[in-house]
PDB file of C-alpha atoms and ligand atoms in Angstrom:
ATOM      1  CA  MET A  18    -109.720  76.217 -47.142  1.00  0.00           C
ATOM      2  CA  PRO A  19    -111.073  73.578 -48.736  1.00  0.00           C
ATOM      3  CA  GLU A  20    -113.838  74.406 -51.370  1.00  0.00           C
ATOM      4  CA  LEU A  21    -116.691  72.404 -53.370  1.00  0.00           C
ATOM      5  CA  PRO A  22    -113.777  70.474 -55.661  1.00  0.00           C
ATOM      6  CA  GLU A  23    -111.714  69.952 -53.148  1.00  0.00           C
ATOM      7  CA  VAL A  24    -114.273  68.204 -51.560  1.00  0.00           C
ATOM      8  CA  GLU A  25    -115.523  65.819 -54.391  1.00  0.00           C
ATOM      9  CA  VAL A  26    -111.648  64.772 -54.610  1.00  0.00           C
ATOM     10  CA  VAL A  27    -112.034  63.806 -51.334  1.00  0.00           C
ATOM     11  CA  ARG A  28    -115.230  62.165 -51.651  1.00  0.00           C
ATOM     12  CA  ARG A  29    -114.146  60.782 -55.068  1.00  0.00           C
ATOM     13  CA  GLY A  30    -111.334  59.050 -52.940  1.00  0.00           C
ATOM     14  CA  LEU A  31    -112.991  57.975 -50.128  1.00  0.00           C
ATOM     15  CA  GLU A  32    -115.723  56.230 -52.458  1.00  0.00           C
ATOM     16  CA  GLN A  33    -112.758  54.481 -54.429  1.00  0.00           C
ATOM     17  CA  TRP A  34    -110.592  53.500 -50.531  1.00  0.00           C
ATOM     18  CA  VAL A  35    -113.002  53.100 -48.033  1.00  0.00           C
ATOM     19  CA  ALA A  36    -116.479  52.033 -49.261  1.00  0.00           C
ATOM     20  CA  GLY A  37    -117.321  48.321 -48.574  1.00  0.00           C
ATOM     21  CA  ARG A  38    -114.792  48.284 -46.002  1.00  0.00           C
ATOM     22  CA  THR A  39    -115.799  46.612 -42.256  1.00  0.00           C
ATOM     23  CA  VAL A  40    -114.415  49.231 -38.875  1.00  0.00           C
ATOM     24  CA  ALA A  41    -112.383  47.064 -37.126  1.00  0.00           C
ATOM     25  CA  GLU A  42    -111.283  49.857 -34.409  1.00  0.00           C
ATOM     26  CA  VAL A  43    -111.595  53.510 -34.290  1.00  0.00           C
ATOM     27  CA  GLN A  44    -109.369  55.611 -31.886  1.00  0.00           C
ATOM     28  CA  VAL A  45    -110.213  59.389 -30.950  1.00  0.00           C
ATOM     29  CA  ARG A  46    -106.866  61.393 -30.091  1.00  0.00           C
ATOM     30  CA  HIS A  47    -108.400  64.501 -29.752  1.00  0.00           C
ATOM     31  CA  PRO A  48    -112.404  64.876 -27.799  1.00  0.00           C
ATOM     32  CA  ARG A  49    -112.837  68.804 -30.161  1.00  0.00           C
ATOM     33  CA  ALA A  50    -112.995  66.323 -33.475  1.00  0.00           C
ATOM     34  CA  VAL A  51    -115.963  64.659 -32.729  1.00  0.00           C
ATOM     35  CA  ARG A  52    -117.407  67.202 -30.403  1.00  0.00           C
ATOM     36  CA  ARG A  53    -120.368  67.146 -32.954  1.00  0.00           C
ATOM     37  CA  HIS A  54    -121.519  63.336 -32.334  1.00  0.00           C
ATOM     38  CA  LEU A  55    -123.268  64.618 -29.077  1.00  0.00           C
ATOM     39  CA  GLU A  56    -123.777  61.203 -27.297  1.00  0.00           C
ATOM     40  CA  GLY A  57    -120.164  61.545 -26.990  1.00  0.00           C
ATOM     41  CA  THR A  58    -116.450  60.058 -28.059  1.00  0.00           C
ATOM     42  CA  GLU A  59    -116.886  56.715 -26.708  1.00  0.00           C
ATOM     43  CA  HIS A  60    -120.962  56.221 -28.505  1.00  0.00           C
ATOM     44  CA  PHE A  61    -119.016  56.975 -32.027  1.00  0.00           C
ATOM     45  CA  VAL A  62    -116.840  54.731 -31.160  1.00  0.00           C
ATOM     46  CA  GLN A  63    -118.976  51.891 -30.495  1.00  0.00           C
ATOM     47  CA  ALA A  64    -121.665  53.549 -33.623  1.00  0.00           C
ATOM     48  CA  LEU A  65    -118.593  52.907 -35.902  1.00  0.00           C
ATOM     49  CA  THR A  66    -116.907  49.552 -34.347  1.00  0.00           C
ATOM     50  CA  GLY A  67    -117.886  46.491 -36.492  1.00  0.00           C
ATOM     51  CA  ARG A  68    -119.749  49.160 -39.719  1.00  0.00           C
ATOM     52  CA  THR A  69    -119.378  48.970 -42.966  1.00  0.00           C
ATOM     53  CA  LEU A  70    -119.217  52.018 -44.479  1.00  0.00           C
ATOM     54  CA  THR A  71    -121.243  51.584 -47.686  1.00  0.00           C
ATOM     55  CA  ALA A  72    -120.460  54.606 -49.960  1.00  0.00           C
ATOM     56  CA  ALA A  73    -119.604  58.093 -49.987  1.00  0.00           C
ATOM     57  CA  HIS A  74    -121.886  60.890 -50.806  1.00  0.00           C
ATOM     58  CA  ARG A  75    -121.853  64.602 -50.799  1.00  0.00           C
ATOM     59  CA  ARG A  76    -123.693  67.844 -49.970  1.00  0.00           C
ATOM     60  CA  GLY A  77    -121.881  71.253 -49.882  1.00  0.00           C
ATOM     61  CA  LYS A  78    -118.624  70.838 -48.364  1.00  0.00           C
ATOM     62  CA  TYR A  79    -120.114  68.086 -46.302  1.00  0.00           C
ATOM     63  CA  LEU A  80    -118.943  63.788 -46.724  1.00  0.00           C
ATOM     64  CA  TRP A  81    -121.119  61.182 -45.408  1.00  0.00           C
ATOM     65  CA  LEU A  82    -120.463  57.133 -45.634  1.00  0.00           C
ATOM     66  CA  PRO A  83    -123.946  55.358 -44.607  1.00  0.00           C
ATOM     67  CA  LEU A  84    -123.207  52.732 -42.557  1.00  0.00           C
ATOM     68  CA  ALA A  85    -124.556  48.865 -43.120  1.00  0.00           C
ATOM     69  CA  GLU A  86    -124.947  46.712 -39.888  1.00  0.00           C
ATOM     70  CA  PRO A  87    -122.728  43.291 -39.489  1.00  0.00           C
ATOM     71  CA  ASP A  88    -125.539  41.518 -41.108  1.00  0.00           C
ATOM     72  CA  GLY A  89    -125.676  44.233 -44.437  1.00  0.00           C
ATOM     73  CA  THR A  90    -128.678  45.775 -43.518  1.00  0.00           C
ATOM     74  CA  PRO A  91    -128.696  49.664 -44.076  1.00  0.00           C
ATOM     75  CA  SER A  92    -128.181  51.317 -40.224  1.00  0.00           C
ATOM     76  CA  GLY A  93    -130.598  54.323 -41.002  1.00  0.00           C
ATOM     77  CA  ARG A  94    -126.988  56.341 -40.107  1.00  0.00           C
ATOM     78  CA  ALA A  95    -123.967  57.601 -41.389  1.00  0.00           C
ATOM     79  CA  LEU A  96    -120.226  58.769 -41.165  1.00  0.00           C
ATOM     80  CA  VAL A  97    -120.382  62.329 -41.275  1.00  0.00           C
ATOM     81  CA  GLY A  98    -117.449  64.681 -41.507  1.00  0.00           C
ATOM     82  CA  HIS A  99    -116.643  68.315 -42.595  1.00  0.00           C
ATOM     83  CA  LEU A 100    -113.242  69.374 -43.474  1.00  0.00           C
ATOM     84  CA  GLY A 101    -113.388  72.640 -41.745  1.00  0.00           C
ATOM     85  CA  MET A 102    -110.023  75.598 -42.595  1.00  0.00           C
ATOM     86  CA  SER A 103    -107.772  72.739 -42.494  1.00  0.00           C
ATOM     87  CA  GLY A 104    -108.982  69.032 -42.086  1.00  0.00           C
ATOM     88  CA  GLN A 105    -107.679  66.383 -44.361  1.00  0.00           C
ATOM     89  CA  LEU A 106    -109.149  62.615 -44.700  1.00  0.00           C
ATOM     90  CA  LEU A 107    -106.171  60.217 -45.383  1.00  0.00           C
ATOM     91  CA  VAL A 108    -105.556  56.940 -46.201  1.00  0.00           C
ATOM     92  CA  GLU A 109    -102.166  55.555 -44.963  1.00  0.00           C
ATOM     93  CA  LYS A 110    -100.725  52.058 -44.749  1.00  0.00           C
ATOM     94  CA  PRO A 111    -100.568  51.177 -41.305  1.00  0.00           C
ATOM     95  CA  SER A 112     -97.390  51.416 -41.528  1.00  0.00           C
ATOM     96  CA  ALA A 113     -96.950  54.536 -41.804  1.00  0.00           C
ATOM     97  CA  PRO A 114     -95.740  57.547 -38.881  1.00  0.00           C
ATOM     98  CA  ASP A 115     -98.665  58.865 -37.131  1.00  0.00           C
ATOM     99  CA  GLU A 116     -98.776  62.796 -38.596  1.00  0.00           C
ATOM    100  CA  THR A 117     -98.544  65.723 -36.134  1.00  0.00           C
ATOM    101  CA  HIS A 118    -101.805  66.506 -35.703  1.00  0.00           C
ATOM    102  CA  LEU A 119    -103.720  63.368 -35.796  1.00  0.00           C
ATOM    103  CA  ARG A 120    -107.376  63.429 -34.630  1.00  0.00           C
ATOM    104  CA  ALA A 121    -108.757  60.237 -35.244  1.00  0.00           C
ATOM    105  CA  ARG A 122    -107.593  56.798 -36.548  1.00  0.00           C
ATOM    106  CA  PHE A 123    -109.877  54.118 -38.028  1.00  0.00           C
ATOM    107  CA  THR A 124    -108.584  50.674 -38.878  1.00  0.00           C
ATOM    108  CA  PHE A 125    -109.842  48.133 -41.278  1.00  0.00           C
ATOM    109  CA  THR A 126    -110.844  44.516 -40.617  1.00  0.00           C
ATOM    110  CA  ASP A 127    -108.683  44.046 -44.040  1.00  0.00           C
ATOM    111  CA  ARG A 128    -105.926  45.219 -42.012  1.00  0.00           C
ATOM    112  CA  GLY A 129    -105.242  47.563 -44.857  1.00  0.00           C
ATOM    113  CA  ARG A 130    -104.854  50.752 -45.843  1.00  0.00           C
ATOM    114  CA  GLU A 131    -106.373  53.211 -42.493  1.00  0.00           C
ATOM    115  CA  LEU A 132    -108.303  56.233 -42.637  1.00  0.00           C
ATOM    116  CA  ARG A 133    -106.990  58.875 -40.364  1.00  0.00           C
ATOM    117  CA  PHE A 134    -108.730  62.551 -39.957  1.00  0.00           C
ATOM    118  CA  VAL A 135    -105.375  64.874 -39.612  1.00  0.00           C
ATOM    119  CA  ASP A 136    -106.849  68.368 -38.615  1.00  0.00           C
ATOM    120  CA  GLN A 137    -103.983  71.593 -37.143  1.00  0.00           C
ATOM    121  CA  ARG A 138    -106.541  74.033 -36.362  1.00  0.00           C
ATOM    122  CA  THR A 139    -109.657  71.317 -35.450  1.00  0.00           C
ATOM    123  CA  PHE A 140    -112.375  73.285 -37.324  1.00  0.00           C
ATOM    124  CA  GLY A 141    -113.895  70.415 -38.846  1.00  0.00           C
ATOM    125  CA  GLY A 142    -115.147  67.558 -37.456  1.00  0.00           C
ATOM    126  CA  LEU A 143    -116.539  64.065 -37.642  1.00  0.00           C
ATOM    127  CA  ALA A 144    -120.041  62.560 -35.977  1.00  0.00           C
ATOM    128  CA  VAL A 145    -122.552  59.772 -36.717  1.00  0.00           C
ATOM    129  CA  GLU A 146    -125.778  60.900 -37.826  1.00  0.00           C
ATOM    130  CA  ASP A 147    -129.381  59.618 -38.542  1.00  0.00           C
ATOM    131  CA  LEU A 148    -130.093  59.601 -42.493  1.00  0.00           C
ATOM    132  CA  GLY A 149    -133.205  60.946 -43.259  1.00  0.00           C
ATOM    133  CA  GLY A 150    -135.660  59.938 -45.073  1.00  0.00           C
ATOM    134  CA  ASP A 151    -135.790  58.597 -48.911  1.00  0.00           C
ATOM    135  CA  ASP A 152    -133.222  60.395 -49.961  1.00  0.00           C
ATOM    136  CA  ALA A 153    -131.429  59.226 -47.638  1.00  0.00           C
ATOM    137  CA  VAL A 154    -129.481  62.431 -46.652  1.00  0.00           C
ATOM    138  CA  PRO A 155    -128.615  63.060 -43.471  1.00  0.00           C
ATOM    139  CA  THR A 156    -131.016  65.312 -41.711  1.00  0.00           C
ATOM    140  CA  ARG A 157    -128.697  68.285 -41.004  1.00  0.00           C
ATOM    141  CA  LEU A 158    -127.747  68.589 -43.950  1.00  0.00           C
ATOM    142  CA  ALA A 159    -130.652  68.394 -45.973  1.00  0.00           C
ATOM    143  CA  HIS A 160    -131.355  72.010 -46.238  1.00  0.00           C
ATOM    144  CA  ILE A 161    -127.715  72.638 -48.268  1.00  0.00           C
ATOM    145  CA  ALA A 162    -128.504  73.546 -51.629  1.00  0.00           C
ATOM    146  CA  ILE A 163    -127.372  71.195 -54.686  1.00  0.00           C
ATOM    147  CA  ASP A 164    -124.185  72.632 -56.129  1.00  0.00           C
ATOM    148  CA  PRO A 165    -123.457  72.484 -59.979  1.00  0.00           C
ATOM    149  CA  LEU A 166    -121.670  69.696 -59.425  1.00  0.00           C
ATOM    150  CA  ASP A 167    -124.135  67.618 -58.466  1.00  0.00           C
ATOM    151  CA  GLU A 168    -126.270  65.687 -61.213  1.00  0.00           C
ATOM    152  CA  SER A 169    -129.315  66.907 -59.599  1.00  0.00           C
ATOM    153  CA  PHE A 170    -128.831  70.385 -59.941  1.00  0.00           C
ATOM    154  CA  ASP A 171    -131.848  72.201 -61.023  1.00  0.00           C
ATOM    155  CA  VAL A 172    -130.618  75.333 -63.636  1.00  0.00           C
ATOM    156  CA  ASP A 173    -133.888  76.562 -64.805  1.00  0.00           C
ATOM    157  CA  ALA A 174    -134.739  76.650 -60.798  1.00  0.00           C
ATOM    158  CA  PHE A 175    -131.662  78.128 -59.668  1.00  0.00           C
ATOM    159  CA  SER A 176    -131.698  80.543 -62.522  1.00  0.00           C
ATOM    160  CA  ALA A 177    -135.277  82.158 -61.870  1.00  0.00           C
ATOM    161  CA  ALA A 178    -134.241  81.975 -57.918  1.00  0.00           C
ATOM    162  CA  LEU A 179    -131.095  83.993 -58.904  1.00  0.00           C
ATOM    163  CA  ARG A 180    -132.945  86.748 -60.560  1.00  0.00           C
ATOM    164  CA  ARG A 181    -135.849  87.340 -57.813  1.00  0.00           C
ATOM    165  CA  ARG A 182    -133.343  87.762 -54.957  1.00  0.00           C
ATOM    166  CA  ARG A 183    -132.465  91.644 -54.424  1.00  0.00           C
ATOM    167  CA  THR A 184    -128.877  91.383 -53.624  1.00  0.00           C
ATOM    168  CA  GLU A 185    -125.056  91.759 -55.544  1.00  0.00           C
ATOM    169  CA  VAL A 186    -124.271  88.682 -57.540  1.00  0.00           C
ATOM    170  CA  LYS A 187    -121.522  87.743 -55.814  1.00  0.00           C
ATOM    171  CA  ARG A 188    -123.257  87.298 -52.202  1.00  0.00           C
ATOM    172  CA  ALA A 189    -125.795  85.703 -54.196  1.00  0.00           C
ATOM    173  CA  LEU A 190    -123.491  82.919 -54.934  1.00  0.00           C
ATOM    174  CA  LEU A 191    -121.800  82.682 -51.537  1.00  0.00           C
ATOM    175  CA  ASP A 192    -125.502  81.868 -50.253  1.00  0.00           C
ATOM    176  CA  GLN A 193    -125.173  78.085 -49.449  1.00  0.00           C
ATOM    177  CA  THR A 194    -129.157  78.541 -49.384  1.00  0.00           C
ATOM    178  CA  LEU A 195    -128.898  79.039 -52.931  1.00  0.00           C
ATOM    179  CA  ILE A 196    -126.198  77.234 -54.303  1.00  0.00           C
ATOM    180  CA  GLY A 197    -123.798  74.699 -52.739  1.00  0.00           C
ATOM    181  CA  GLY A 198    -120.413  75.134 -52.083  1.00  0.00           C
ATOM    182  CA  VAL A 199    -119.060  77.756 -54.189  1.00  0.00           C
ATOM    183  CA  GLY A 200    -117.045  80.063 -51.844  1.00  0.00           C
ATOM    184  CA  ASN A 201    -114.761  83.097 -52.637  1.00  0.00           C
ATOM    185  CA  ILE A 202    -112.592  81.754 -55.232  1.00  0.00           C
ATOM    186  CA  TYR A 203    -114.167  80.135 -57.576  1.00  0.00           C
ATOM    187  CA  ALA A 204    -117.207  83.192 -57.248  1.00  0.00           C
ATOM    188  CA  ASP A 205    -114.263  85.270 -58.648  1.00  0.00           C
ATOM    189  CA  GLU A 206    -113.409  83.386 -61.330  1.00  0.00           C
ATOM    190  CA  ALA A 207    -117.093  82.161 -61.990  1.00  0.00           C
ATOM    191  CA  LEU A 208    -117.586  86.214 -62.383  1.00  0.00           C
ATOM    192  CA  TRP A 209    -114.528  87.172 -64.332  1.00  0.00           C
ATOM    193  CA  ARG A 210    -115.547  84.201 -66.909  1.00  0.00           C
ATOM    194  CA  ALA A 211    -119.203  85.783 -67.323  1.00  0.00           C
ATOM    195  CA  ARG A 212    -117.628  89.228 -66.645  1.00  0.00           C
ATOM    196  CA  LEU A 213    -119.702  90.301 -64.502  1.00  0.00           C
ATOM    197  CA  HIS A 214    -118.380  93.068 -61.566  1.00  0.00           C
ATOM    198  CA  GLY A 215    -119.842  91.680 -57.826  1.00  0.00           C
ATOM    199  CA  ALA A 216    -121.105  94.356 -57.047  1.00  0.00           C
ATOM    200  CA  ARG A 217    -124.119  93.749 -59.747  1.00  0.00           C
ATOM    201  CA  PRO A 218    -127.572  93.584 -58.677  1.00  0.00           C
ATOM    202  CA  THR A 219    -129.492  89.918 -59.398  1.00  0.00           C
ATOM    203  CA  ASP A 220    -132.716  90.877 -60.308  1.00  0.00           C
ATOM    204  CA  ARG A 221    -131.227  93.424 -63.280  1.00  0.00           C
ATOM    205  CA  LEU A 222    -129.314  90.065 -64.639  1.00  0.00           C
ATOM    206  CA  THR A 223    -130.412  89.203 -68.026  1.00  0.00           C
ATOM    207  CA  ARG A 224    -131.086  85.613 -68.436  1.00  0.00           C
ATOM    208  CA  SER A 225    -128.178  85.163 -70.794  1.00  0.00           C
ATOM    209  CA  GLN A 226    -126.206  86.938 -68.018  1.00  0.00           C
ATOM    210  CA  VAL A 227    -127.103  84.155 -65.436  1.00  0.00           C
ATOM    211  CA  ALA A 228    -126.986  81.163 -68.065  1.00  0.00           C
ATOM    212  CA  ASP A 229    -123.368  83.076 -68.903  1.00  0.00           C
ATOM    213  CA  LEU A 230    -122.767  82.815 -64.844  1.00  0.00           C
ATOM    214  CA  LEU A 231    -123.641  79.696 -64.434  1.00  0.00           C
ATOM    215  CA  ASP A 232    -121.330  77.788 -67.005  1.00  0.00           C
ATOM    216  CA  GLY A 233    -118.613  80.135 -65.526  1.00  0.00           C
ATOM    217  CA  VAL A 234    -119.560  78.431 -62.293  1.00  0.00           C
ATOM    218  CA  ARG A 235    -119.709  75.177 -63.606  1.00  0.00           C
ATOM    219  CA  ASP A 236    -116.357  75.336 -66.467  1.00  0.00           C
ATOM    220  CA  VAL A 237    -114.589  76.967 -63.081  1.00  0.00           C
ATOM    221  CA  LEU A 238    -115.545  73.890 -60.199  1.00  0.00           C
ATOM    222  CA  GLY A 239    -115.318  71.171 -63.449  1.00  0.00           C
ATOM    223  CA  GLU A 240    -111.714  72.359 -64.439  1.00  0.00           C
ATOM    224  CA  ALA A 241    -111.033  72.519 -60.826  1.00  0.00           C
ATOM    225  CA  LEU A 242    -111.879  69.280 -60.399  1.00  0.00           C
ATOM    226  CA  ALA A 243    -110.018  67.757 -62.744  1.00  0.00           C
ATOM    227  CA  GLN A 244    -107.231  69.445 -61.456  1.00  0.00           C
ATOM    228  CA  GLY A 245    -107.287  67.932 -58.323  1.00  0.00           C
ATOM    229  CA  GLY A 246    -108.693  70.720 -56.345  1.00  0.00           C
ATOM    230  CA  THR A 247    -106.965  74.310 -56.059  1.00  0.00           C
ATOM    231  CA  SER A 248    -104.853  73.858 -52.323  1.00  0.00           C
ATOM    232  CA  PHE A 249    -101.924  76.728 -52.504  1.00  0.00           C
ATOM    233  CA  ASP A 250    -103.455  76.205 -48.562  1.00  0.00           C
ATOM    234  CA  SER A 251    -100.243  74.278 -48.044  1.00  0.00           C
ATOM    235  CA  LEU A 252    -102.798  72.442 -45.670  1.00  0.00           C
ATOM    236  CA  TYR A 253    -104.957  70.554 -48.130  1.00  0.00           C
ATOM    237  CA  VAL A 254    -104.275  67.691 -49.710  1.00  0.00           C
ATOM    238  CA  ASP A 255    -106.791  65.027 -51.100  1.00  0.00           C
ATOM    239  CA  VAL A 256    -106.839  60.840 -49.211  1.00  0.00           C
ATOM    240  CA  ASN A 257    -103.840  60.297 -50.507  1.00  0.00           C
ATOM    241  CA  GLY A 258    -101.854  63.117 -50.000  1.00  0.00           C
ATOM    242  CA  GLN A 259    -101.240  64.997 -53.470  1.00  0.00           C
ATOM    243  CA  SER A 260    -101.932  68.655 -53.940  1.00  0.00           C
ATOM    244  CA  GLY A 261    -104.018  70.163 -56.442  1.00  0.00           C
ATOM    245  CA  TYR A 262    -102.767  72.050 -59.118  1.00  0.00           C
ATOM    246  CA  PHE A 263    -105.614  74.367 -60.442  1.00  0.00           C
ATOM    247  CA  SER A 264    -103.900  77.578 -58.561  1.00  0.00           C
ATOM    248  CA  ARG A 265    -101.603  77.735 -61.900  1.00  0.00           C
ATOM    249  CA  PHE A 266    -104.833  78.347 -63.287  1.00  0.00           C
ATOM    250  CA  LEU A 267    -106.459  81.113 -61.740  1.00  0.00           C
ATOM    251  CA  ALA A 268    -107.482  84.096 -64.075  1.00  0.00           C
ATOM    252  CA  VAL A 269    -108.073  86.750 -60.924  1.00  0.00           C
ATOM    253  CA  TYR A 270    -108.128  84.948 -57.452  1.00  0.00           C
ATOM    254  CA  GLY A 271    -105.296  86.460 -55.991  1.00  0.00           C
ATOM    255  CA  GLN A 272    -103.587  87.599 -58.912  1.00  0.00           C
ATOM    256  CA  ALA A 273    -103.673  91.649 -58.322  1.00  0.00           C
ATOM    257  CA  ASP A 274    -101.891  93.724 -60.211  1.00  0.00           C
ATOM    258  CA  ARG A 275    -100.923  91.304 -62.794  1.00  0.00           C
ATOM    259  CA  PRO A 276    -102.763  91.005 -66.655  1.00  0.00           C
ATOM    260  CA  CYS A 277    -105.929  90.092 -67.070  1.00  0.00           C
ATOM    261  CA  PRO A 278    -105.754  86.914 -68.947  1.00  0.00           C
ATOM    262  CA  ARG A 279    -108.437  88.428 -71.499  1.00  0.00           C
ATOM    263  CA  CYS A 280    -107.218  92.446 -72.095  1.00  0.00           C
ATOM    264  CA  GLY A 281    -104.076  92.641 -70.514  1.00  0.00           C
ATOM    265  CA  THR A 282    -105.506  95.334 -67.393  1.00  0.00           C
ATOM    266  CA  PRO A 283    -104.215  94.857 -64.336  1.00  0.00           C
ATOM    267  CA  ILE A 284    -106.295  93.076 -61.666  1.00  0.00           C
ATOM    268  CA  ARG A 285    -107.575  94.921 -59.178  1.00  0.00           C
ATOM    269  CA  ARG A 286    -108.382  94.125 -55.795  1.00  0.00           C
ATOM    270  CA  GLU A 287    -111.333  95.478 -53.997  1.00  0.00           C
ATOM    271  CA  SER A 288    -112.605  94.514 -50.009  1.00  0.00           C
ATOM    272  CA  PHE A 289    -115.154  92.395 -49.976  1.00  0.00           C
ATOM    273  CA  MET A 290    -117.328  91.077 -46.855  1.00  0.00           C
ATOM    274  CA  ASN A 291    -113.585  91.427 -44.712  1.00  0.00           C
ATOM    275  CA  ARG A 292    -112.409  89.455 -47.336  1.00  0.00           C
ATOM    276  CA  SER A 293    -110.869  89.933 -51.173  1.00  0.00           C
ATOM    277  CA  SER A 294    -112.360  89.941 -54.171  1.00  0.00           C
ATOM    278  CA  TYR A 295    -110.472  90.137 -57.657  1.00  0.00           C
ATOM    279  CA  SER A 296    -111.451  91.023 -60.745  1.00  0.00           C
ATOM    280  CA  CYS A 297    -110.854  92.693 -63.845  1.00  0.00           C
ATOM    281  CA  PRO A 298    -111.823  97.136 -64.027  1.00  0.00           C
ATOM    282  CA  VAL A 299    -112.022  96.193 -67.990  1.00  0.00           C
ATOM    283  CA  CYS A 300    -113.528  92.947 -68.129  1.00  0.00           C
ATOM    284  CA  GLN A 301    -115.814  93.628 -65.372  1.00  0.00           C
ATOM    285  CA  PRO A 302    -116.956  97.006 -64.957  1.00  0.00           C
ATOM    286  CA  ARG A 303    -118.796  98.154 -61.448  1.00  0.00           C
ATOM    287  CA  PRO A 304    -122.099  98.827 -61.838  1.00  0.00           C
ATOM    288  CA  ARG A 305    -122.896 102.655 -62.073  1.00  0.00           C
ATOM    289  CA  ALA A 306    -123.314 103.518 -57.996  1.00  0.00           C
ATOM    290  CA  SER A 307    -126.845 105.435 -58.491  1.00  0.00           C
ATOM    291  CA  SER A 308    -128.097 101.777 -59.114  1.00  0.00           C
ATOM    292  CA  ALA A 309    -125.959 100.257 -56.352  1.00  0.00           C
ATOM    293  CA  ARG A 310    -127.454 102.530 -53.912  1.00  0.00           C
ATOM    294  CA  SER A 311    -130.486 102.113 -54.495  1.00  0.00           C
ATOM    295  CA  ARG A 312    -130.213  98.252 -53.871  1.00  0.00           C
ATOM    296  CA  ARG A 313    -128.843  98.764 -50.684  1.00  0.00           C
ATOM    297  CA  SER A 314    -131.679 100.451 -49.598  1.00  0.00           C
TER     298      SER A 314
HETATM  299 ZN1   ZN B  11    -109.754  92.166 -68.852  1.00  0.00          ZN
END
């Protein structure tokens, strides 16, 4: 499943390859891909045809491209996309053969490369939505917390909010209302860097632990971004079909029984919310059972 750095890689690809181009034709190959466009497929096609995609933005794992009318004025709407579990936005030459799971195709008036939405499992989707107010964020996305890769991320507000929560620190990292876009992989990697077990109660973290944790989140996201995303899921590729290479650099995630890169102790796997958590038993000792129990009450 694409996590935040992968989606940011896709955003940068869209900014480079798609922004400023005018849609000539939209083909929806599978209605499920536009199910979030409530007015239906034909309306989706009409809302985009002849419009210019002016930029590419991201909030959490959502992407949006604001639309301009044929006369160049902003339309107050945007093409909004979510990649779901397996979605890809690919920029392809028109001569490239159709992908097996091609769901939608956008051609442009310059007759250059097409934008294709490919999604095997079709949990992702596209819609045209209204942009709200002055900040020009789609209304439906306004509640999603800004993430640490966003220039406007507020470190002090995040630190204060984290320490006010009465929860376990890994749950807090995955809480999209607190911090955007941190999934299971990057949460585990950031916790390892900060030497914190994911079950540590947030309201007992010191200021310096919170600062280390946030540094860990930013470093791991920044490094993943520099590598083009994690992409050990073979379904994920960026807009040009290139896989990322960050998975080679994971310290703990998916590394059960391999040596901790810091101390050599075998990495442990624990179950967590129907998934797995990976950590080093020595660098990241579990909180004492008594304090963990009192937090749960
Ligand atoms: Zn260790």
